[in-house]
Short mmCIF file of C-alpha atoms in Angstrom, two decimals:
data_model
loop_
_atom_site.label_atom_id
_atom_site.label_comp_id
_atom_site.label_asym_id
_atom_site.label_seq_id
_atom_site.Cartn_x
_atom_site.Cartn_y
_atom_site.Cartn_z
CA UNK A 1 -31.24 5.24 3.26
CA UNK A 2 -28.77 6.86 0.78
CA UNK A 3 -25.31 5.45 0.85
CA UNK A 4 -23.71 8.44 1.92
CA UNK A 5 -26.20 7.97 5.44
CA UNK A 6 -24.61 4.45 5.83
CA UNK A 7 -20.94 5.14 5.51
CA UNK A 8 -21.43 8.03 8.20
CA UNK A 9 -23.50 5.92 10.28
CA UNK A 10 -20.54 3.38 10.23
CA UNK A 11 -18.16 6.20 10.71
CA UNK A 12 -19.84 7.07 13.75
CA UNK A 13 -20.62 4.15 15.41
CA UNK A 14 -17.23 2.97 15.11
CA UNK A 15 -16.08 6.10 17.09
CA UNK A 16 -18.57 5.61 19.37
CA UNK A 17 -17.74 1.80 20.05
CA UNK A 18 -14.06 2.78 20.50
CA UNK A 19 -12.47 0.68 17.34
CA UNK A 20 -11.43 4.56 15.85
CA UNK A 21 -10.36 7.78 17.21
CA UNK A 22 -10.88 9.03 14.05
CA UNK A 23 -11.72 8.16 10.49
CA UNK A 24 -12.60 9.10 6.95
CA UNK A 25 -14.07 7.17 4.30
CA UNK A 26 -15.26 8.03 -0.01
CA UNK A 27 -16.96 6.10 -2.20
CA UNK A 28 -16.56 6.89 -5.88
CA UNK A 29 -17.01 6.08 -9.09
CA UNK A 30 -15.38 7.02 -12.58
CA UNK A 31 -16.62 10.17 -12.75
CA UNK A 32 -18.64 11.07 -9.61
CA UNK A 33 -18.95 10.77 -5.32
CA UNK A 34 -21.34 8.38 -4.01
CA UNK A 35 -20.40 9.06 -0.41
CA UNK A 36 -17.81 10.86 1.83
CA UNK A 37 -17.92 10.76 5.36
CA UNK A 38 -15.67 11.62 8.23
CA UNK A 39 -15.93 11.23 11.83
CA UNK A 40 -14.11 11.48 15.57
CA UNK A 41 -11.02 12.97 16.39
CA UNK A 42 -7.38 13.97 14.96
CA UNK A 43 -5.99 12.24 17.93
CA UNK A 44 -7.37 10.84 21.05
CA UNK A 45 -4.67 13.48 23.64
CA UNK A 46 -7.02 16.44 23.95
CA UNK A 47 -4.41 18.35 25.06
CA UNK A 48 -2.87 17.93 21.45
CA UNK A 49 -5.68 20.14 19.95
CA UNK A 50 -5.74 18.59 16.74
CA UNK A 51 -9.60 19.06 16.20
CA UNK A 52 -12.29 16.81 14.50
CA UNK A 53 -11.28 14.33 11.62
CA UNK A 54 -12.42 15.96 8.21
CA UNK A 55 -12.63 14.75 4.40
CA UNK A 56 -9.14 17.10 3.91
CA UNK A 57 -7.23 15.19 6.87
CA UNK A 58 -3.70 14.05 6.00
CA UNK A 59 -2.87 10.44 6.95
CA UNK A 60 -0.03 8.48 6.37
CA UNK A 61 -0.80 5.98 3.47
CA UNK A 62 2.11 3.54 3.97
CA UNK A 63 1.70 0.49 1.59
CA UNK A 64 -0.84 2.29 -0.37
CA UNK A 65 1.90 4.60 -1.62
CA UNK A 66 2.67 1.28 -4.00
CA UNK A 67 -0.17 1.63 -6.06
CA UNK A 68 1.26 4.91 -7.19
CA UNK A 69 4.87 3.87 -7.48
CA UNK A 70 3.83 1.37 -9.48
CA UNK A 71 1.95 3.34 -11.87
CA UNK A 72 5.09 6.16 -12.21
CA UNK A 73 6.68 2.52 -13.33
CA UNK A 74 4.58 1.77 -15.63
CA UNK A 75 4.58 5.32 -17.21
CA UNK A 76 8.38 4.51 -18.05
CA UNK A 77 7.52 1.12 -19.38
CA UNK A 78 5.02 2.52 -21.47
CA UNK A 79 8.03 4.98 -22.65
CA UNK A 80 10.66 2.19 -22.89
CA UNK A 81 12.45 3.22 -20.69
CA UNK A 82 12.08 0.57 -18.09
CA UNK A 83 11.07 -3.48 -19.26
CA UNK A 84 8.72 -5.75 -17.37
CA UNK A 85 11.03 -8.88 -18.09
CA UNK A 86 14.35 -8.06 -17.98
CA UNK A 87 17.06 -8.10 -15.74
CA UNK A 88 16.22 -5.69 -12.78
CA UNK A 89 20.06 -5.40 -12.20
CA UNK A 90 20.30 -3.55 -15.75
CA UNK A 91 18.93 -0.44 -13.36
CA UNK A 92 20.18 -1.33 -9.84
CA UNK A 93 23.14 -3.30 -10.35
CA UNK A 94 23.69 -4.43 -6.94
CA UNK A 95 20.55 -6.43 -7.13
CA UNK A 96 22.27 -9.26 -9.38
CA UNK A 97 24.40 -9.67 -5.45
CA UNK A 98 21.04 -10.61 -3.54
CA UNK A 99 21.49 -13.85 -3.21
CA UNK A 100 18.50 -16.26 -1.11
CA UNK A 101 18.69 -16.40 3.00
CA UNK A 102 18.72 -19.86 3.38
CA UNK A 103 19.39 -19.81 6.77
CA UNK A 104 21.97 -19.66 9.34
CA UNK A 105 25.24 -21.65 10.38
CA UNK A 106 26.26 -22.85 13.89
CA UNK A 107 27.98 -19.39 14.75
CA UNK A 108 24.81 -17.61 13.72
CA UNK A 109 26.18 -16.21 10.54
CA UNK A 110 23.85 -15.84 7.68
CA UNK A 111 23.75 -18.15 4.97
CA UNK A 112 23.04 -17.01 1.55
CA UNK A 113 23.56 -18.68 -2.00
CA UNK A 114 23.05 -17.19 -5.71
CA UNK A 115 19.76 -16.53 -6.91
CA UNK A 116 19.10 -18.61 -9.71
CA UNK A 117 17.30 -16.39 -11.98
CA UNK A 118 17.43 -12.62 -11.85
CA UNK A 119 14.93 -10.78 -10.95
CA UNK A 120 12.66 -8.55 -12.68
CA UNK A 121 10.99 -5.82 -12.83
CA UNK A 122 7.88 -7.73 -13.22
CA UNK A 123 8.95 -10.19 -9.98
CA UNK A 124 9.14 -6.80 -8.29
CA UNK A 125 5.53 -5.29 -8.93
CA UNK A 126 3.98 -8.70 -7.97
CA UNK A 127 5.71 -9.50 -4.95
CA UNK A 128 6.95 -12.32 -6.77
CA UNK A 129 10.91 -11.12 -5.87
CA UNK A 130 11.59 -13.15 -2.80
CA UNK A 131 12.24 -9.96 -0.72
CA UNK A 132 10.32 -9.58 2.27
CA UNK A 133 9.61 -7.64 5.54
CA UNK A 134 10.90 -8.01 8.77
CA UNK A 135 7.61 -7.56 10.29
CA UNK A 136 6.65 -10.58 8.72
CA UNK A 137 9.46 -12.79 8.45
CA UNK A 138 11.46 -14.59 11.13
CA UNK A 139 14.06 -15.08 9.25
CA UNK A 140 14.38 -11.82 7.67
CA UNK A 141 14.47 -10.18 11.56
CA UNK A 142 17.10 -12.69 12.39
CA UNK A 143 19.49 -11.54 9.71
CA UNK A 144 18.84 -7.94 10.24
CA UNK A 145 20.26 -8.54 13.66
CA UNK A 146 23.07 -10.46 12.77
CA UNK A 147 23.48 -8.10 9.70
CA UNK A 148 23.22 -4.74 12.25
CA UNK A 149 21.31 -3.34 9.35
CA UNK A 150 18.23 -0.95 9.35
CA UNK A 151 14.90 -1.36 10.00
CA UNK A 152 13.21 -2.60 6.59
CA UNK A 153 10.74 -0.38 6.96
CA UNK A 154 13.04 2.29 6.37
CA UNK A 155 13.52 3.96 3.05
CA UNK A 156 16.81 4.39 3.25
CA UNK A 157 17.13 0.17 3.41
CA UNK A 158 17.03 0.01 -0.54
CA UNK A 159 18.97 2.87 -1.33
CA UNK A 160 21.66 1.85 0.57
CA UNK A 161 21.62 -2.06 1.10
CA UNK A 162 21.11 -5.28 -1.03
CA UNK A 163 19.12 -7.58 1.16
CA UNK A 164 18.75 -11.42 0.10
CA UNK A 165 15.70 -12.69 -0.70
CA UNK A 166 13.52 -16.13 0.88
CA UNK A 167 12.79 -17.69 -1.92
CA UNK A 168 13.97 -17.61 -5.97
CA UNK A 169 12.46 -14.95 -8.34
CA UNK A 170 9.20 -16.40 -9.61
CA UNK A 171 9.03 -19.24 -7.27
CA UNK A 172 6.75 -17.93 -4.91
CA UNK A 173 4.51 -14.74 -3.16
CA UNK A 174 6.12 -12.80 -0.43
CA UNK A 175 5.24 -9.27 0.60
CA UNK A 176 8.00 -6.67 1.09
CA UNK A 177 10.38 -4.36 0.02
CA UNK A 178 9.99 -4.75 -3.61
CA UNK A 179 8.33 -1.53 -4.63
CA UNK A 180 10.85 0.14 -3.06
CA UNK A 181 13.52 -1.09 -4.86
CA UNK A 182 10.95 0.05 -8.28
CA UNK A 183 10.75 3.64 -6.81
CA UNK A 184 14.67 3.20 -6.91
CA UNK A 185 14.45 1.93 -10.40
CA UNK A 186 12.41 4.81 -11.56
CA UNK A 187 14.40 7.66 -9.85
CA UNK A 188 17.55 5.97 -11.19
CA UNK A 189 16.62 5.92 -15.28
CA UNK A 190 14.43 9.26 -14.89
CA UNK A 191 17.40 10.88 -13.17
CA UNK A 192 14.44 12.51 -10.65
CA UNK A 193 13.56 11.95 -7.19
CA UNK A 194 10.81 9.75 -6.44
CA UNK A 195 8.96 13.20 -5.09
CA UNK A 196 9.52 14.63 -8.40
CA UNK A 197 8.48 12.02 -10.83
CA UNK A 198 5.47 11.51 -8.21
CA UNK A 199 4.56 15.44 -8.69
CA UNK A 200 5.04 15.75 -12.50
CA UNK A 201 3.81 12.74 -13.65
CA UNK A 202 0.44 12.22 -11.37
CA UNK A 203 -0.13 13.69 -8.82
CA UNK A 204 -0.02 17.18 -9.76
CA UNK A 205 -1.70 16.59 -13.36
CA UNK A 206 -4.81 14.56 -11.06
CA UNK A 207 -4.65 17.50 -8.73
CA UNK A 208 -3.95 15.78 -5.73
CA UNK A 209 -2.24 18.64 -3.63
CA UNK A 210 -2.40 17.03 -0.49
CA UNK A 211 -0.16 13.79 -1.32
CA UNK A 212 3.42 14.16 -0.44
CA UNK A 213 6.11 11.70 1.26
CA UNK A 214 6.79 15.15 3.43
CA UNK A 215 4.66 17.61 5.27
CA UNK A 216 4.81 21.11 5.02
CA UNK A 217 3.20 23.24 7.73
CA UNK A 218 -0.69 23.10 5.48
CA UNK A 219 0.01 19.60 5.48
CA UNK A 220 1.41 18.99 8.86
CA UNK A 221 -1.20 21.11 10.40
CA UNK A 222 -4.22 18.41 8.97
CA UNK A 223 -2.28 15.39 10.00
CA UNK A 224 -4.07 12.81 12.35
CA UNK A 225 -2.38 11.42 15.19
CA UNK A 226 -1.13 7.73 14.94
CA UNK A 227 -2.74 5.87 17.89
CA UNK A 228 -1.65 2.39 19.38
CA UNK A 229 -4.55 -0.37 20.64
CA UNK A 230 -3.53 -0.80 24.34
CA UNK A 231 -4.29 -4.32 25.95
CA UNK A 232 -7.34 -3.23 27.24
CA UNK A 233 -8.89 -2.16 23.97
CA UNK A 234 -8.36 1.24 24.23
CA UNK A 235 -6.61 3.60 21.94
CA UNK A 236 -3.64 5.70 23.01
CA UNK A 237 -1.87 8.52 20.52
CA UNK A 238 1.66 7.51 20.19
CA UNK A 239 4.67 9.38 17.85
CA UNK A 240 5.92 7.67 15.29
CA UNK A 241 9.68 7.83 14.35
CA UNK A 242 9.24 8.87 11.02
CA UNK A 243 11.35 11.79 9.40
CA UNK A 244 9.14 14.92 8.13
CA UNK A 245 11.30 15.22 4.93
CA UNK A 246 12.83 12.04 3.97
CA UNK A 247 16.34 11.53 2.60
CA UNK A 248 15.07 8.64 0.47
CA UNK A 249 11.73 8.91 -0.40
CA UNK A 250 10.20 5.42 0.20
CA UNK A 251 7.92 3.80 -2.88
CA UNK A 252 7.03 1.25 -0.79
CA UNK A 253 5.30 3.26 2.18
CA UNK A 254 6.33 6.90 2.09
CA UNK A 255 3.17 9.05 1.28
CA UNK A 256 1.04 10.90 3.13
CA UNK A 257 -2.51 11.85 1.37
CA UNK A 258 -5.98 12.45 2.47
CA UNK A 259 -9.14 10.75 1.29
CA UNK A 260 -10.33 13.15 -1.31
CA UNK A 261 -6.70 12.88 -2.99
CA UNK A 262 -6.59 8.61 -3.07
CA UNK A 263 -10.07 8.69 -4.43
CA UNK A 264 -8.93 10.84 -7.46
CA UNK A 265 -5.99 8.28 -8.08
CA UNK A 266 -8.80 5.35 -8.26
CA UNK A 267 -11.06 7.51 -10.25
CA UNK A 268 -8.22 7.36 -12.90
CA UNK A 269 -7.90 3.69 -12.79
CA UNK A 270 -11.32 3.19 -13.00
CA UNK A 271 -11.30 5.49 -16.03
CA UNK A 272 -8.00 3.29 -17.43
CA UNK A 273 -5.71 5.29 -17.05
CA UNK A 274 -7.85 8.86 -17.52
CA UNK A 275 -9.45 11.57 -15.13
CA UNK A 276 -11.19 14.65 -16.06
CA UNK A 277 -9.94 14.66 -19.77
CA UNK A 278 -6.26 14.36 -18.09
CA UNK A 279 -4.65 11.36 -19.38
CA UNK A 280 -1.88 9.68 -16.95
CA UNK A 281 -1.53 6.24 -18.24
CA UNK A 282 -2.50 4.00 -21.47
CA UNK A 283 -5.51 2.15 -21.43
CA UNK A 284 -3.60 -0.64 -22.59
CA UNK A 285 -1.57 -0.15 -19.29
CA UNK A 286 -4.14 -0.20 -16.92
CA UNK A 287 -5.71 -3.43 -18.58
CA UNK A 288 -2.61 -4.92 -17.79
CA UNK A 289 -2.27 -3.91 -14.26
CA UNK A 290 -5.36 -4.87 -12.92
CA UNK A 291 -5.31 -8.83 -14.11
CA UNK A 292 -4.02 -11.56 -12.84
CA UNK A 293 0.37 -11.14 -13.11
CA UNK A 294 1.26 -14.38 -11.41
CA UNK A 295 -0.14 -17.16 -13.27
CA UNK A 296 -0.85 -20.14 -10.63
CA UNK A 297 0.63 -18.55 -7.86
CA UNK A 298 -1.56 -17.18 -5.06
CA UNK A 299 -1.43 -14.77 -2.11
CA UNK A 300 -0.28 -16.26 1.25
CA UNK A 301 -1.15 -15.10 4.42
CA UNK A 302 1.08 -13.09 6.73
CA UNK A 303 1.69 -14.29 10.30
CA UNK A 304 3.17 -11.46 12.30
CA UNK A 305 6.93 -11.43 13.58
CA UNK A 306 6.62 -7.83 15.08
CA UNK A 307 3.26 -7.62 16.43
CA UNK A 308 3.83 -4.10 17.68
CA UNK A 309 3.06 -3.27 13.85
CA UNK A 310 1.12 -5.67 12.16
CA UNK A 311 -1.26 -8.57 13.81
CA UNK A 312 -1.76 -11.34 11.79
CA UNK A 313 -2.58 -10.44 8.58
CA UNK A 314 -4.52 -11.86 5.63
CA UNK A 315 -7.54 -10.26 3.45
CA UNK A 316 -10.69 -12.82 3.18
CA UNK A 317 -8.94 -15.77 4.35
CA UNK A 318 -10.05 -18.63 2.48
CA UNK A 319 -10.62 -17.03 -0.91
CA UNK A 320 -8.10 -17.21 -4.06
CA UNK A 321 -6.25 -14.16 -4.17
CA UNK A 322 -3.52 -13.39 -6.79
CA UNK A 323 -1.82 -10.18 -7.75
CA UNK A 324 -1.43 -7.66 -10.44
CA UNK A 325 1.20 -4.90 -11.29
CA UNK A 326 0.05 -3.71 -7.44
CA UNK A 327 -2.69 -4.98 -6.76
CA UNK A 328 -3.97 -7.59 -4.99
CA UNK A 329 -7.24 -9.60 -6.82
CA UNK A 330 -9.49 -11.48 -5.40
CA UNK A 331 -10.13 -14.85 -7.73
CA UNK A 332 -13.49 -15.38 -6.45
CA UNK A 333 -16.68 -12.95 -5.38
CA UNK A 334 -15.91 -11.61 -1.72
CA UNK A 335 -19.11 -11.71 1.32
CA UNK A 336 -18.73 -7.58 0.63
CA UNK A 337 -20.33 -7.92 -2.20
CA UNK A 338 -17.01 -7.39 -4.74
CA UNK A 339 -17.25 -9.41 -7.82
CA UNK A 340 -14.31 -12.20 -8.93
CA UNK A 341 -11.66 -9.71 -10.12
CA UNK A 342 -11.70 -6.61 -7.89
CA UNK A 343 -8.59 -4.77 -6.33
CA UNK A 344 -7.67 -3.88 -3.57
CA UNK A 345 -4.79 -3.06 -1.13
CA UNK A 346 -3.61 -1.29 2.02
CA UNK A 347 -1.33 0.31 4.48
CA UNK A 348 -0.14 -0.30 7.72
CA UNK A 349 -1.77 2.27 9.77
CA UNK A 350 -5.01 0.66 8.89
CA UNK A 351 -5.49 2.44 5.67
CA UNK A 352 -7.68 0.53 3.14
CA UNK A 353 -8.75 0.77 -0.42
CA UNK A 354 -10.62 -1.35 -3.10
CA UNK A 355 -11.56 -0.77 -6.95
CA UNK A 356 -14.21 -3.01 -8.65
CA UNK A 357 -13.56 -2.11 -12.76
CA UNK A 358 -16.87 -4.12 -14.10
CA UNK A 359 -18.53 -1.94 -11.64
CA UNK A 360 -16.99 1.40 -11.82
CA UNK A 361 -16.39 1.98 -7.74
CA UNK A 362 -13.77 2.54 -5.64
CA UNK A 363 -13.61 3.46 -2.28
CA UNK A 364 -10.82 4.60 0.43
CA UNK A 365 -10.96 4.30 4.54
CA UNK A 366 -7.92 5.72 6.29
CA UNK A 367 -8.02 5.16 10.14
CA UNK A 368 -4.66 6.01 11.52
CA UNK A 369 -3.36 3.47 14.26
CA UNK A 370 -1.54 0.20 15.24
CA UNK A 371 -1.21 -2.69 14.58
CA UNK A 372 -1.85 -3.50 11.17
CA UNK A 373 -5.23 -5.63 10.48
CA UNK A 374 -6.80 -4.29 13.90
CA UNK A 375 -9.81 -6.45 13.53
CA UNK A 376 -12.23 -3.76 14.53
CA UNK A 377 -11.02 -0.94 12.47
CA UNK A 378 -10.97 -3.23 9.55
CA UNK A 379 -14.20 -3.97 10.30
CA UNK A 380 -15.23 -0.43 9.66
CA UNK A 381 -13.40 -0.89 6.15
CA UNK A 382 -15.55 -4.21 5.12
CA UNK A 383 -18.84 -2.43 6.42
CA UNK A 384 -18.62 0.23 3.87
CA UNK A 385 -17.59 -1.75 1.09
CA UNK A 386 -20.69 -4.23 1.89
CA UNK A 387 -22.59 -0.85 2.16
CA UNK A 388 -21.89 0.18 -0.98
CA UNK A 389 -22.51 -3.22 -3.06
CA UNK A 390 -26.31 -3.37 -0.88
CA UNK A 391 -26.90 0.16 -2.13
CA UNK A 392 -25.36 -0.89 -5.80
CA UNK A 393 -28.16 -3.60 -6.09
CA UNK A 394 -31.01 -2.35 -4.42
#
């Protein structure tokens, strides 16, 4: 059976089962489509008429927005314009006030003491920063409330608040707002909004037309639903509080995109850094970002604080994992089939991608629902890649 028969047999069956309304899935490699598959519905309220998922559907990406935010980063390194190891506070000053949450006095009053080495811009691709989410974090949602500030998932958090971190720059791996705070470094020494750098600097040149952290009407009018697993299993569409044309465009989580689109931003990795004779980053660059940026440290797993969003949350528990300038990397060969040394990332909505560079594939599945990790729409995700690595060596 050809690969592309598998993924849309996986596709289906997972609508079928009930883990999806709706999904999408491509498998690619440098240069060429191994398999693209869609299947179910735009949203599970009929009444909404949204019509049947297809390849052009627009999801929201979330987290795998980062990816691209950190290669616009990397374009301005490459330029000199921003510097891996220096003082992140050069850009944003109000990052050298951060400080480290190190808990909280009788009254309930934050406590929070001087970083003792600044951070980087290098600590901020890696998730090496000591910022965090709330949705992860105890802590972090405790101060929040006795702060009265915004949700962290908002994009307006790091354009308008310095939040402390949980641990010292370097001294550990936390996921969070980090990227963010890089889309804020790159709008601030380009002088453009995120949206803009975004357009002229990839995603128009890789043609990706449907990618944008707002919707206009062609956009809005391919959107899928975001859905919500009820107790008993089921799937329920839900709205999401999320504003059409953001003030602050968010590098951490902000894009919207369809499955064709992603799969042209992973050809281009897999090519280092080149698609279609269209060059967007060095070679050099792309070496860089998909190795090992963390030296000893590893990737921790993420125990959920706000399980509305996220379940518990951890990629191949038991295996190595460190991470790159976005990317996380898996030390050791995965059950899918993925070699030692393969990306991979995500997004909160159940959005999933991987890249395997000694192999030349990449692939994208974008389900849109909550929480984060659902076991069986992940499920769906891991199926394809082990799909793909079965067809690779048979």
């Amino acid at each position: 059976m050809a690969l592309q028969d598998d993924v849309q047999a996986i596709l289906d069956r997972g609508v079928d089962d009930g883990d999806v309304v709706g999904a999408t899935a491509q498998v690619v490699t440098g240069d060429g489509l191994l398999a693209a598959a869609a299947a179910g519905e735009r949203s599970a309220d009929a009444a909404a008429g949204a019509g049947p998922m297809t390849l052009d559907t627009v999801c929201w990406i979330a987290s795998m927005t980062k990816a691209i935010t950190g290669a616009a980063a990397m374009h301005l390194v490459e330029r000199g314009r921003l510097h891996l190891d220096a003082p992140a506070s050069s850009v944003l000053p109000n990052l050298a006030d951060a400080g480290v949450l190190e808990g909280f006095d009788d009254d309930g009053q934050p406590v929070v003491r001087p970083a003792r080495a600044p951070i980087t811009l290098r600590h901020l691709l890696t998730h090496t920063s000591g910022f965090g989410y709330d949705t992860w974090s105890e802590l972090l949602l405790r101060y929040q409330q006795a702060a009265g500030t915004v949700s962290m998932t908002s994009g307006e958090l790091v354009a308008t608040t310095t939040m402390p971190a949980l641990f010292d720059p370097g001294e550990g791996w936390m996921y969070g707002i980090s990227i963010d705070i890089v889309g804020r470094m790159v709008e601030e020494v380009s002088g453009r909004r995120l949206d803009d750098y975004f357009d002229e600097h990839i995603l128009d040149p890789l043609a990706m037309g449907s990618t944008s952290f707002g919707r206009s009407d062609d956009l809005q009018s391919r959107s899928a639903a975001m859905h919500a697993r009820r107790p008993d299993g089921s799937l329920a569409a839900i709205e999401l509080a999320r504003s059409p044309e953001p003030k602050f465009p968010s590098g951490g989580g902000g894009l919207y995109s369809t499955v064709e689109d992603y799969c042209r931003f992973l050809q281009m990795i897999l090519g280092r850094g080149s698609l279609d004779g269209v060059a967007i980053l060095q070679p050099e660059t792309v070496d860089r970002m998909t190795v090992n940026s963390i030296g000893d440290l590893r990737v921790v797993a993420l125990p959920a604080v706000r399980r509305e969003l996220s379940n518990d949350a951890e990629f191949f528990p038991g295996v190595a994992k460190s991470w790159g300038l976005t990317f996380q990397i898996n030390e050791e060969p995965l059950p899918t089939g993925r070699p030692a040394g393969g990306l991979m990332w995500a997004g909160i909505a159940n959005t999933y991608f991987w890249i395997d560079m000694d192999n030349q594939v990449a692939g994208v599945y974008l389900s849109q629902q909550l929480p984060f990790a659902d076991p069986r729409s992940y499920r769906l995700y891991t199926d394809i890649e082990t799909a793909t690595y079965e067809y690779l060596t048979s």
